[in-house]
Short mmCIF file of C-alpha atoms in Angstrom, two decimals:
data_model
loop_
_atom_site.label_atom_id
_atom_site.label_comp_id
_atom_site.label_asym_id
_atom_site.label_seq_id
_atom_site.Cartn_x
_atom_site.Cartn_y
_atom_site.Cartn_z
CA MET A 1 8.41 15.54 3.33
CA THR A 2 7.15 18.75 2.74
CA LEU A 3 4.20 18.73 5.06
CA PHE A 4 6.01 18.27 8.35
CA SER A 5 9.02 18.68 9.62
CA SER A 6 12.49 17.09 11.24
CA GLY A 7 11.65 15.18 14.41
CA ASP A 8 8.05 15.38 13.51
CA LYS A 9 5.76 11.89 14.40
CA ILE A 10 3.58 10.57 12.08
CA ALA A 11 1.20 7.36 12.46
CA VAL A 12 1.90 4.46 10.02
CA ASP A 13 0.40 1.02 9.86
CA GLU A 14 1.92 -1.47 11.74
CA PHE A 15 3.21 -3.45 7.99
CA THR A 16 3.41 -0.20 6.30
CA TYR A 17 5.40 0.75 2.36
CA ALA A 18 9.32 0.22 2.38
CA LYS A 19 9.67 3.61 0.87
CA LEU A 20 8.11 5.24 3.01
CA ILE A 21 10.07 4.09 6.12
CA ALA A 22 13.34 4.52 4.04
CA THR A 23 12.23 8.02 2.91
CA ALA A 24 11.25 8.67 6.52
CA GLN A 25 14.56 7.92 8.01
CA LEU A 26 16.17 10.07 5.57
CA ASN A 27 14.07 12.72 6.33
CA ASN A 28 14.62 12.16 10.43
CA LEU A 29 11.18 11.83 10.39
CA HIS A 30 9.83 9.14 12.95
CA LEU A 31 7.28 6.88 12.39
CA VAL A 32 4.78 5.17 14.94
CA ALA A 33 3.32 1.98 14.11
CA ILE A 34 -0.19 1.03 14.65
CA LYS A 35 -1.60 -2.13 15.62
CA ASN A 36 -3.93 -3.78 13.02
CA ASP A 37 -6.67 -5.97 13.66
CA GLN A 38 -8.58 -7.91 9.92
CA GLY A 39 -10.24 -4.76 9.36
CA GLY A 40 -7.03 -2.37 8.91
CA MET A 41 -5.71 0.32 11.50
CA ASN A 42 -6.90 -0.54 14.68
CA ILE A 43 -9.14 2.56 15.74
CA GLU A 44 -7.96 1.90 20.12
CA ALA A 45 -4.47 1.59 19.17
CA LEU A 46 -4.41 4.67 17.46
CA LYS A 47 -6.25 6.71 20.09
CA HIS A 48 -3.83 5.16 22.32
CA ALA A 49 -0.85 6.67 19.95
CA CYS A 50 -2.50 9.65 19.82
CA GLN A 51 -2.74 10.20 23.40
CA ASN A 52 0.55 9.14 24.21
CA ASN A 53 2.98 10.95 21.21
CA ASN A 54 2.74 14.01 19.70
CA LEU A 55 1.73 12.58 16.42
CA ALA A 56 1.83 14.87 13.36
CA GLY A 57 0.30 13.32 10.98
CA LEU A 58 -1.02 10.28 9.75
CA TYR A 59 -0.05 7.75 6.59
CA ILE A 60 -2.55 5.49 5.12
CA MET A 61 -3.92 3.18 2.59
CA PRO A 62 -7.26 2.80 2.98
CA GLU A 63 -7.64 0.75 -0.79
CA TYR A 64 -5.77 -2.72 -0.68
CA SER A 65 -2.62 -1.89 1.72
CA ASN A 66 0.66 -2.42 0.79
CA PRO A 67 1.95 -5.09 2.32
CA THR A 68 -0.98 -6.74 3.83
CA GLY A 69 -3.83 -5.75 1.85
CA ALA A 70 -6.28 -4.13 4.05
CA VAL A 71 -9.13 -2.61 2.79
CA LEU A 72 -10.76 -0.34 5.37
CA SER A 73 -14.55 -0.39 5.63
CA VAL A 74 -16.96 3.14 5.32
CA ALA A 75 -16.77 3.08 9.29
CA ARG A 76 -13.24 2.61 10.11
CA ARG A 77 -12.72 5.41 7.47
CA LYS A 78 -15.00 7.85 9.38
CA GLU A 79 -13.30 6.68 12.08
CA ILE A 80 -10.13 7.38 11.31
CA ALA A 81 -11.27 10.87 10.41
CA THR A 82 -12.97 11.46 13.17
CA ILE A 83 -9.79 10.83 15.62
CA ALA A 84 -7.63 12.68 12.89
CA GLN A 85 -9.98 15.60 13.17
CA GLU A 86 -10.30 15.71 17.18
CA TYR A 87 -6.22 15.17 17.02
CA GLY A 88 -4.78 17.91 14.13
CA LEU A 89 -3.54 15.37 12.10
CA LYS A 90 -2.20 16.10 8.53
CA ILE A 91 -3.90 12.58 6.59
CA ILE A 92 -1.37 11.71 3.52
CA GLU A 93 -3.83 9.00 1.83
CA ASP A 94 -1.88 6.93 -0.30
CA ASP A 95 -4.07 5.68 -3.18
CA TYR A 96 -2.31 3.74 -5.56
CA LEU A 97 -4.64 1.16 -6.85
CA SER A 98 -7.34 3.86 -7.12
CA PHE A 99 -9.08 2.16 -10.48
CA LEU A 100 -10.18 -0.85 -7.63
CA SER A 101 -11.96 1.59 -5.35
CA LYS A 102 -15.09 1.16 -8.41
CA LEU A 103 -14.55 -3.11 -7.43
CA ASN A 104 -15.34 -2.65 -4.00
CA PRO A 105 -19.53 -3.88 -2.89
CA GLU A 106 -18.77 -0.76 -0.66
CA ARG A 107 -17.46 1.81 -2.81
CA PRO A 108 -16.59 3.52 0.52
CA PRO A 109 -15.58 7.10 0.15
CA LYS A 110 -12.42 8.41 0.13
CA ILE A 111 -11.14 9.88 3.18
CA MET A 112 -10.33 13.34 1.38
CA GLU A 113 -13.50 13.53 1.25
CA LEU A 114 -14.52 12.60 4.96
CA LEU A 115 -11.99 15.46 6.31
CA PRO A 116 -10.59 17.60 2.96
CA ASP A 117 -9.23 20.05 5.20
CA GLN A 118 -6.63 17.57 6.81
CA THR A 119 -5.72 15.07 4.01
CA CYS A 120 -3.61 15.38 0.96
CA TYR A 121 -4.41 12.81 -1.73
CA VAL A 122 -2.20 10.70 -3.96
CA CYS A 123 -2.67 9.01 -6.48
CA SER A 124 -0.62 8.38 -9.60
CA MET A 125 -0.35 6.54 -12.87
CA SER A 126 1.80 3.74 -12.75
CA LYS A 127 -0.19 1.02 -11.53
CA VAL A 128 -2.99 2.12 -14.07
CA LEU A 129 -1.18 2.64 -17.26
CA ALA A 130 2.76 1.11 -16.66
CA SER A 131 5.29 1.34 -13.62
CA GLY A 132 7.99 3.34 -16.16
CA LEU A 133 5.01 6.32 -16.51
CA ARG A 134 6.14 8.31 -13.61
CA VAL A 135 3.01 10.24 -13.26
CA GLY A 136 1.57 11.48 -10.23
CA TYR A 137 -1.59 13.17 -8.76
CA LEU A 138 -2.06 15.35 -5.54
CA VAL A 139 -5.04 16.62 -4.35
CA PHE A 140 -4.61 19.23 -1.31
CA PRO A 141 -6.14 21.44 1.20
CA ALA A 142 -5.91 25.11 0.06
CA GLN A 143 -4.44 26.03 2.85
CA LEU A 144 -0.94 24.37 2.59
CA ALA A 145 -1.06 24.62 -1.41
CA GLN A 146 2.03 27.42 -1.11
CA GLN A 147 3.61 25.18 1.59
CA ILE A 148 3.39 22.70 -1.22
CA LYS A 149 4.69 24.50 -3.91
CA ASN A 150 7.25 25.43 -2.30
CA GLY A 151 8.33 21.79 -1.36
CA PHE A 152 8.17 20.77 -5.12
CA PHE A 153 10.54 23.61 -5.59
CA ASN A 154 13.30 23.11 -2.89
CA THR A 155 13.43 19.11 -3.94
CA THR A 156 13.56 19.60 -7.93
CA VAL A 157 10.72 17.45 -8.01
CA LYS A 158 9.32 17.68 -11.59
CA THR A 159 7.50 15.84 -13.93
CA SER A 160 8.22 15.04 -17.39
CA THR A 161 6.25 16.54 -19.68
CA LEU A 162 6.15 13.53 -22.08
CA ASN A 163 4.92 10.84 -19.83
CA THR A 164 2.59 13.78 -18.79
CA ALA A 165 0.91 14.27 -22.81
CA ILE A 166 1.58 10.41 -22.84
CA ALA A 167 -1.00 10.14 -19.69
CA SER A 168 -3.25 12.93 -20.82
CA MET A 169 -3.40 11.22 -23.73
CA ALA A 170 -4.75 7.62 -22.68
CA ILE A 171 -7.02 8.92 -20.42
CA LYS A 172 -8.52 11.63 -23.20
CA GLU A 173 -8.76 8.68 -26.11
CA HIS A 174 -10.42 5.98 -23.22
CA VAL A 175 -6.98 3.87 -23.16
CA VAL A 176 -7.02 3.86 -19.59
CA GLN A 177 -10.54 2.40 -19.16
CA GLN A 178 -9.23 -0.62 -21.65
CA ILE A 179 -5.53 -0.94 -19.80
CA ILE A 180 -7.58 -0.99 -16.92
CA GLN A 181 -10.01 -3.76 -17.77
CA ASN A 182 -7.26 -6.06 -19.10
CA LYS A 183 -5.53 -5.54 -15.42
CA VAL A 184 -8.48 -6.57 -13.72
CA THR A 185 -9.45 -9.88 -16.00
CA LEU A 186 -5.31 -10.88 -15.36
CA ALA A 187 -5.32 -10.30 -11.88
CA LYS A 188 -8.53 -11.99 -11.79
CA GLN A 189 -6.97 -15.11 -13.03
CA ALA A 190 -3.92 -14.89 -11.33
CA ASN A 191 -6.14 -15.02 -8.05
CA ILE A 192 -7.15 -18.01 -9.03
CA LEU A 193 -4.15 -19.50 -9.91
CA PHE A 194 -2.95 -18.35 -6.16
CA GLU A 195 -5.80 -19.89 -4.38
CA GLN A 196 -5.35 -23.01 -6.03
CA TYR A 197 -2.11 -23.23 -4.57
CA PHE A 198 -2.78 -21.26 -1.17
CA PRO A 199 -6.54 -21.55 -0.34
CA THR A 200 -6.36 -20.75 3.37
CA ALA A 201 -4.93 -17.53 2.30
CA PRO A 202 -6.47 -14.36 3.94
CA THR A 203 -9.36 -12.86 1.50
CA ASN A 204 -11.88 -9.93 1.69
CA GLN A 205 -13.59 -7.76 -1.30
CA LEU A 206 -10.29 -6.96 -3.33
CA THR A 207 -8.56 -9.62 -2.99
CA ASP A 208 -10.01 -11.28 -6.55
CA TYR A 209 -8.64 -8.20 -8.29
CA ALA A 210 -5.42 -7.57 -6.24
CA PHE A 211 -2.06 -7.69 -7.90
CA PHE A 212 -0.35 -9.09 -4.45
CA ARG A 213 -1.33 -11.37 -2.07
CA ARG A 214 -0.63 -11.81 1.39
CA LEU A 215 0.80 -15.43 2.42
CA PRO A 216 0.81 -15.80 6.44
CA LEU A 217 3.56 -18.02 7.28
CA LYS A 218 5.03 -19.92 10.44
CA ASN A 219 7.88 -21.35 12.36
CA VAL A 220 9.31 -18.48 11.34
CA GLN A 221 11.19 -15.38 13.33
CA ASN A 222 13.06 -13.96 10.73
CA THR A 223 11.74 -13.93 7.45
CA ALA A 224 14.66 -11.94 5.42
CA LYS A 225 16.38 -15.37 5.48
CA VAL A 226 13.16 -16.98 4.25
CA GLU A 227 13.64 -14.00 1.20
CA GLN A 228 17.06 -15.35 1.18
CA ALA A 229 16.20 -18.85 0.59
CA LEU A 230 13.74 -17.94 -2.24
CA ALA A 231 16.06 -15.74 -3.93
CA ASN A 232 18.29 -19.30 -3.91
CA ILE A 233 16.04 -21.17 -6.13
CA ASN A 234 15.44 -17.94 -8.16
CA ILE A 235 12.12 -16.87 -6.44
CA ARG A 236 11.54 -13.44 -5.46
CA CYS A 237 9.19 -12.89 -2.72
CA PHE A 238 9.72 -10.15 0.28
CA GLY A 239 8.78 -10.84 3.41
CA SER A 240 7.08 -9.07 6.40
CA ASP A 241 10.20 -8.00 8.01
CA ARG A 242 11.32 -5.46 5.42
CA PHE A 243 7.83 -3.54 5.86
CA GLN A 244 8.11 -3.31 9.86
CA ILE A 245 8.98 -0.09 11.95
CA ASN A 246 10.33 -2.53 15.09
CA ALA A 247 10.10 -5.86 15.09
CA SER A 248 6.99 -5.97 17.84
CA SER A 249 4.84 -8.34 16.05
CA ASN A 250 4.94 -11.92 15.77
CA ASP A 251 2.56 -11.92 12.66
CA HIS A 252 5.08 -13.16 10.01
CA PHE A 253 4.13 -13.39 6.25
CA LEU A 254 5.17 -13.18 2.47
CA ARG A 255 4.21 -10.38 -0.12
CA VAL A 256 3.56 -12.55 -3.33
CA SER A 257 3.56 -10.57 -6.30
CA LEU A 258 0.77 -12.06 -8.74
CA SER A 259 1.76 -8.80 -11.54
CA ALA A 260 5.74 -9.19 -11.82
CA ASN A 261 5.41 -12.30 -14.41
CA LYS A 262 5.38 -12.04 -18.27
CA SER A 263 2.82 -14.55 -18.53
CA LEU A 264 0.23 -16.87 -16.16
CA ASP A 265 2.28 -20.29 -17.06
CA GLU A 266 4.92 -18.12 -15.42
CA LEU A 267 3.39 -17.27 -12.49
CA GLU A 268 2.05 -20.99 -11.51
CA THR A 269 5.24 -22.44 -11.94
CA GLY A 270 6.56 -19.77 -9.34
CA LEU A 271 3.06 -20.65 -6.91
CA LYS A 272 3.87 -24.26 -7.74
CA LYS A 273 7.71 -24.13 -6.46
CA LEU A 274 7.37 -21.39 -3.94
CA ARG A 275 4.62 -24.28 -2.33
CA LYS A 276 6.87 -27.03 -2.32
CA PHE A 277 9.49 -24.43 -0.60
CA LEU A 278 7.31 -23.46 2.15
CA GLN A 279 5.87 -27.07 2.62
CA LYS A 280 9.07 -28.75 3.01
CA SER A 281 10.04 -26.39 5.07
CA ASN A 282 6.87 -26.23 7.15
CA LEU A 283 6.37 -22.61 7.03
CA ILE A 284 2.89 -23.28 6.31
#
């Protein structure tokens, strides 16, 4: 966490990327959960947190946030950028599904474009090409260049030259576009299947192409127990508890992956089994 110091407070969505939570704990960074609404991070809640906490930064996924699937509107992005500028927050914009932005009818700007002097923009090739291809990209303000370079040096973070060469060639030879198109086609088919079994699940402008879906639960206080019960019947889903900073929210859900199966037939078998379990347990 090159941008921040031990003890710093960083604003995040009330349900946020699980590995960020683990990284923050390792580096003694304090995550401040910001309440969400239908449009993502709630503006009034963010203002309140800025006024009542000495926040150093903000971590956000504007394009299909993991795990909620929220997509920030153009207006919401502008509001967040305005607040960050007012309170001097350093922003980490995690655009892990950057290629989906072209499918968003609003064609929203990156927060980096709205507030370039305070935003570090991160994306990678792992979702675009292959999960094992650990090549990332970072765009940052010029004034942070030395600080970020020092951070890379001190943590001995290095990218495989072979992975870099593979990614570069895939881009130059237009292989990336072919893979993206195939993934989008498969994702659309997977989401059609998902909605056949869970027609009331939340939707937005990108759920047709999503790699995972949010499935709200009822009559549950501990999603870890639901996770374990599903694991016992060979279904792996992630419950909302693992993405939470604190246990203050009553919003319980499963994050259901649609891209981890070998085939659509295997996915359908899993979805059918999942629905049967949740209905029998009176959880949906």
